[in-house]
XYZ file of C-alpha atoms in Angstrom:
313
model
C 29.609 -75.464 1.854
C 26.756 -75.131 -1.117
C 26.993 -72.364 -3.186
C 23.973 -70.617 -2.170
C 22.927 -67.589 0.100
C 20.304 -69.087 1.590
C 22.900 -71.085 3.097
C 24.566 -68.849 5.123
C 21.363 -66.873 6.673
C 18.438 -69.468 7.175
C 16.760 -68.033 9.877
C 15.766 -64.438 8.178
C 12.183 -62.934 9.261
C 10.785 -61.327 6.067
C 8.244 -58.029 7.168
C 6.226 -58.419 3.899
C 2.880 -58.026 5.232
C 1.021 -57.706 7.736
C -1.116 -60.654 7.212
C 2.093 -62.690 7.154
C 3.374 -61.967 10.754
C 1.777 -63.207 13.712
C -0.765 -60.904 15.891
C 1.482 -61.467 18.836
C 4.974 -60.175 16.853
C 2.614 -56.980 15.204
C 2.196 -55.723 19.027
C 5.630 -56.311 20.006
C 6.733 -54.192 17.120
C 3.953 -51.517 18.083
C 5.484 -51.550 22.005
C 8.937 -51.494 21.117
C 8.723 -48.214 18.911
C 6.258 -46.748 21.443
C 9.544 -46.904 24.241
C 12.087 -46.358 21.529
C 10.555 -42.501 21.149
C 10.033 -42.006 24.504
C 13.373 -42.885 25.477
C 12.699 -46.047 27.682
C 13.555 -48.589 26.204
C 17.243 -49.835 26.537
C 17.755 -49.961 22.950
C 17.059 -46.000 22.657
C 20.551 -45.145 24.275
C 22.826 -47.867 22.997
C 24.086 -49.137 19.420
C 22.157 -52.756 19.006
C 22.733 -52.495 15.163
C 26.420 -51.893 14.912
C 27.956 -53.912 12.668
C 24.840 -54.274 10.603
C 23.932 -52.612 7.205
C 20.697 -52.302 5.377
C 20.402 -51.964 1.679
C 17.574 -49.719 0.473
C 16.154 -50.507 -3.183
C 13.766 -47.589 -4.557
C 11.471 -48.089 -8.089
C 9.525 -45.729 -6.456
C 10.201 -42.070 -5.246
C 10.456 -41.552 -1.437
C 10.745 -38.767 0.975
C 9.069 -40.393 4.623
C 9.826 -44.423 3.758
C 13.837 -43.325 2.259
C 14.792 -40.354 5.834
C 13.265 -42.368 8.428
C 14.782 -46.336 7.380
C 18.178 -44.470 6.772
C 18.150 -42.256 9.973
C 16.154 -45.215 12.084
C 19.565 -47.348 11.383
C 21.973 -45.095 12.164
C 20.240 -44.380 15.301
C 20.414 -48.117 16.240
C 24.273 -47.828 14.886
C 23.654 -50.102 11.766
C 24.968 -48.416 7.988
C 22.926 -48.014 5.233
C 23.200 -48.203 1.554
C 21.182 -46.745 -1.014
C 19.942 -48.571 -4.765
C 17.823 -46.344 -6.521
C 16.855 -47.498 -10.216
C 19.114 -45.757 -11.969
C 21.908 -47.153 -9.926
C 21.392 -50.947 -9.743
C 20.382 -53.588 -12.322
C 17.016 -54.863 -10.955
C 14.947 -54.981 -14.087
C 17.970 -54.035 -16.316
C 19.194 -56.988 -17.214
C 19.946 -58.848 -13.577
C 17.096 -61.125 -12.775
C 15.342 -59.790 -8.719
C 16.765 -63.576 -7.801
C 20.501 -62.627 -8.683
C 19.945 -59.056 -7.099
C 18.763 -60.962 -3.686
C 21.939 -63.869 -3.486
C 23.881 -61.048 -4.037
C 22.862 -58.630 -1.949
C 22.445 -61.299 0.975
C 26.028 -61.584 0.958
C 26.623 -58.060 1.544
C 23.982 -56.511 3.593
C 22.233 -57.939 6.729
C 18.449 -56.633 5.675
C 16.931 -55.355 2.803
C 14.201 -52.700 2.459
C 12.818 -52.616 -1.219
C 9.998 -49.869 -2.459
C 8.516 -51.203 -5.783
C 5.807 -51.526 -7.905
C 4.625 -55.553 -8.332
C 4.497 -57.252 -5.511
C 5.954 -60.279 -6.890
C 9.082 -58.512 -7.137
C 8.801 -58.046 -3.379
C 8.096 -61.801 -2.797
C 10.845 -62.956 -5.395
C 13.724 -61.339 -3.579
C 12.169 -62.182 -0.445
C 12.142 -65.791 -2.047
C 15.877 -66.304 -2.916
C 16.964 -63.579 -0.171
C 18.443 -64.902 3.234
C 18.588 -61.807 4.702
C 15.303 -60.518 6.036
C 13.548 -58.296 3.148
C 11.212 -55.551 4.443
C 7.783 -54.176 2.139
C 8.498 -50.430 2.241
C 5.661 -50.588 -0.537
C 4.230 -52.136 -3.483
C 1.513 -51.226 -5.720
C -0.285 -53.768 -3.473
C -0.100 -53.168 0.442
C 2.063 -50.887 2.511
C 2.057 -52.576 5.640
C 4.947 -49.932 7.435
C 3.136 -47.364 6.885
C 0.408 -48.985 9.250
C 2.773 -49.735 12.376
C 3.257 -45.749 11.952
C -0.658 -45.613 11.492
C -1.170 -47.813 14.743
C 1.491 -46.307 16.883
C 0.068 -42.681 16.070
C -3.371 -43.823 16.758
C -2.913 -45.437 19.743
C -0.472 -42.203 21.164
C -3.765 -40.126 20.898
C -6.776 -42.288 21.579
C -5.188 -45.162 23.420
C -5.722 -49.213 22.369
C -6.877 -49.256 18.588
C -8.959 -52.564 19.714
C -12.518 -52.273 19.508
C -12.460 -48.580 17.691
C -13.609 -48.096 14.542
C -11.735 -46.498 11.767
C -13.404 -45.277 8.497
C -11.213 -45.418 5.137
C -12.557 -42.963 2.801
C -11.294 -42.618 -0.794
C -9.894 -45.263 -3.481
C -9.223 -48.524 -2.311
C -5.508 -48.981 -3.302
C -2.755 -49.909 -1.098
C -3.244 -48.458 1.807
C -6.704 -49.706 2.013
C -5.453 -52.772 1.753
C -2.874 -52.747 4.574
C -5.479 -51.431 6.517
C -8.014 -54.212 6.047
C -5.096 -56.414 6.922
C -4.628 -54.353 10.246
C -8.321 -54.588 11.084
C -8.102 -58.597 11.556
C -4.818 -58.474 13.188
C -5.225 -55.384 15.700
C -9.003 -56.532 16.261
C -10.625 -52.537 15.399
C -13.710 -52.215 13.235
C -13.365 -50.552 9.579
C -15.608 -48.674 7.435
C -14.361 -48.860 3.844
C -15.819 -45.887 1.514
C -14.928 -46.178 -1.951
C -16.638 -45.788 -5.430
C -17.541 -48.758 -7.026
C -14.841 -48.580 -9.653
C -12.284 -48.316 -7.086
C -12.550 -51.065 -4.712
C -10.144 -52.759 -2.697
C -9.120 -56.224 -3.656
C -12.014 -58.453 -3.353
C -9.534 -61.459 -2.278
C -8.090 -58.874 0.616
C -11.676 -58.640 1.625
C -13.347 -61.663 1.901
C -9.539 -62.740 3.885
C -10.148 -60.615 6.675
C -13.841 -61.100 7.114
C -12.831 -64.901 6.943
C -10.897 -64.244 10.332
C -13.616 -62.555 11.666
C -12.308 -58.984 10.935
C -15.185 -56.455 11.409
C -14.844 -54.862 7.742
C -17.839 -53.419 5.398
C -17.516 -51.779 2.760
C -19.619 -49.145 1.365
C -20.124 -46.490 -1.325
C -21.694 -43.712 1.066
C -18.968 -41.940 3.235
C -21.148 -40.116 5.660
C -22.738 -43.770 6.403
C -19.443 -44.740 6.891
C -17.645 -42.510 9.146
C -20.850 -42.542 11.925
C -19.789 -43.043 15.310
C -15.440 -43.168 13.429
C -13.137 -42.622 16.091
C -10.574 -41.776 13.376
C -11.053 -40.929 9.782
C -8.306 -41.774 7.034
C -7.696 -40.959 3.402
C -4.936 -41.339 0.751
C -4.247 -39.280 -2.585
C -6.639 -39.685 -5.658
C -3.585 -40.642 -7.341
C -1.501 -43.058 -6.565
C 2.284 -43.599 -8.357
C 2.050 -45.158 -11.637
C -2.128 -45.076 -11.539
C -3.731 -42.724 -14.731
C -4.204 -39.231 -13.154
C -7.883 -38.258 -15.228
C -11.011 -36.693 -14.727
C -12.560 -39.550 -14.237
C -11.076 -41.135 -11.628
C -11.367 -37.234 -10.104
C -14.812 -37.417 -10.763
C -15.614 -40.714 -9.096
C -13.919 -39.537 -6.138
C -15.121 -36.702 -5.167
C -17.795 -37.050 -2.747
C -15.529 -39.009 -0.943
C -13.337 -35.932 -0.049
C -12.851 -35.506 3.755
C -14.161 -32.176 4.328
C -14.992 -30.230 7.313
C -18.623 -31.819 7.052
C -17.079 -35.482 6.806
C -15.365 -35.131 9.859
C -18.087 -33.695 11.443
C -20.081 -36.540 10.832
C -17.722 -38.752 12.873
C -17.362 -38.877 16.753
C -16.795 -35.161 17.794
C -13.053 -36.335 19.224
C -12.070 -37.796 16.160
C -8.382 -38.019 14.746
C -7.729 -37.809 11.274
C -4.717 -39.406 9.207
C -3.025 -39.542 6.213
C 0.215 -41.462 5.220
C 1.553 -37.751 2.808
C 2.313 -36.745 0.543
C -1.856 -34.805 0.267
C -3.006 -32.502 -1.856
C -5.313 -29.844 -0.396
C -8.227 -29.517 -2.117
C -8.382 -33.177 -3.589
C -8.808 -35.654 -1.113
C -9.001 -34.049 2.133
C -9.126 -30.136 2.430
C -6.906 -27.526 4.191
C -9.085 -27.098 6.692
C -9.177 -30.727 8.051
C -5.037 -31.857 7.037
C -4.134 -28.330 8.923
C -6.818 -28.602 11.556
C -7.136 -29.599 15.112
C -8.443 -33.266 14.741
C -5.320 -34.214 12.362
C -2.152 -36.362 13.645
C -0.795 -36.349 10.250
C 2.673 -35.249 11.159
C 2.603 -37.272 14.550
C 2.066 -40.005 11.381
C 5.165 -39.312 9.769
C 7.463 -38.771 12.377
C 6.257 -42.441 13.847
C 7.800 -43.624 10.621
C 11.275 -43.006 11.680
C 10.160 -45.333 15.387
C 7.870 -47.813 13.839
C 10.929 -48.661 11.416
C 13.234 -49.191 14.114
C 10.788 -51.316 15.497
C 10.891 -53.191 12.420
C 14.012 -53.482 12.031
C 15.475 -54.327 15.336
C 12.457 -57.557 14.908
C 13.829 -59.006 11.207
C 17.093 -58.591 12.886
C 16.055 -61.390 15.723
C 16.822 -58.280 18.733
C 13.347 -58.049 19.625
């Protein structure tokens, strides 16, 4: 037998975007965490995962992306195994193509949260078990099967709504110009000028025929949203100054934003917020926000995920 990992797992499906999986696979995903919470679904009272173990690699810090993959397994009976960066050698020394053969012998998936995405595609590269984005500095493409999941609980198919983005055009804005050509919705992206998402992300989805503008005036933007989503000023490893501050803040989702939307409109963000910045109190702790229907889809939309690399769905 050759020497090599990719030898002994050759049929691994990678979750690294969601421009990368097929429309078709995106909604099974969607269904199957949609009857995993409510219970129907036969995988929701048996152990389809036992015998399987996930490794976990954080560069980042995690609270939502670390609890719900490490509960989501056990609740499908798979094990989990934790790598944080003080307690492996990616970028210490052991090249992310050593760290993948070896951890492909081991584990049966692998869930990495890092900065570059090339790391991401590198260990997805020389992996042959199936790695899973649980961010990069580029796209974080689980965080929108929560996003679609949660949408679709309160205002039924996301097809054919429009969504409004409001705020800097980093990751998240990314994913979810990805999700507008693959879940067919409309999106309004407000951002300052400085702050735009990737122009290459962009012209992508409107290539496919994706309904995406973007703009630099959020009350333009939100008109007629059925759901109105921000992110933090500040992303992890991005310069927190006054400028960026300053260029932001008209697109704050206040009371008034909101109000300029449809009057049944749901708000989101993926956490952690900071009241005051980019949303306020009143609209995070308000009547027309699902954030914490959000997170707690995390901990379903990763099964989902999971139980798909894993060939089970």
């Amino acid at each position: 037998m050759p020497n090599t990992a990719k030898s002994l797992k050759p049929n691994q499906r990678h979750f690294l975007d969601l421009d990368r999986l097929s429309k078709e696979d995106l909604r099974k995903i969607i269904d199957v965490s949609r009857a995993l919470k409510a219970g129907t679904h036969p995988f929701a009272k048996s152990k389809p995962l036992e015998g399987k173990s996930l490794a976990m690699i954080f560069e980042k810090p995690s609270t939502r992306t670390r609890v719900s993959f490490e509960l989501g397994m056990k609740r499908l009976g798979g094990d989990t195994v934790v790598l944080e960066r003080e307690s492996s050698q990616l970028g210490r020394g052991e090249t992310v193509a050593d760290t993948a053969r070896v951890l492909s012998r081991y584990v049966d998936c692998i869930m990495v949260r890092t900065t570059r995405e090339q790391k991401l595609m590198e260990l997805a590269e020389y992996s042959s078990a199936p790695v899973i984005n649980g961010l990069t500095d580029r796209t974080h493409p689980c965080q929108l099967m929560a996003d679609v999941m949660t949408f679709e609980e309160h205002r039924g198919a996301i097809q054919g709504k429009r969504i409004t983005w409001s705020g800097d055009g980093n990751n998240m804005a990314t994913s979810w110009i990805h999700a507008a050509a693959m879940f067919d919705f409309e999106l309004n992206v407000a951002c300052p000028e400085m702050l735009l998402p990737p122009k290459d992300v962009v012209d992508w989805a409107q290539a496919k025929g994706a309904k995406v503008r973007i703009v630099n005036d959020p009350t333009a933007a939100v008109a007629g949203a059925d759901c109105v989503v921000t992110d933090t000023w500040v992303s992890m490893g991005d310069a927190d100054t006054s400028d960026r501050h300053n260029m932001l803040r008209a697109f704050q989702v206040d009371d008034r934003l909101m109000a300029a939307a449809k009057p049944n409109a749901i708000f989101m963000h993926c956490l952690p917020a900071h009241r005051g910045e980019e949303m306020t109190a009143s609209v995070i702790d308000g009547p027309q926000s699902v954030v914490w229907d959000e997170a707690e889809n995390r901990l379903h939309a990763q099964q989902g995920i999971l139980l798909w690399c894993l060939g089970l769905i």
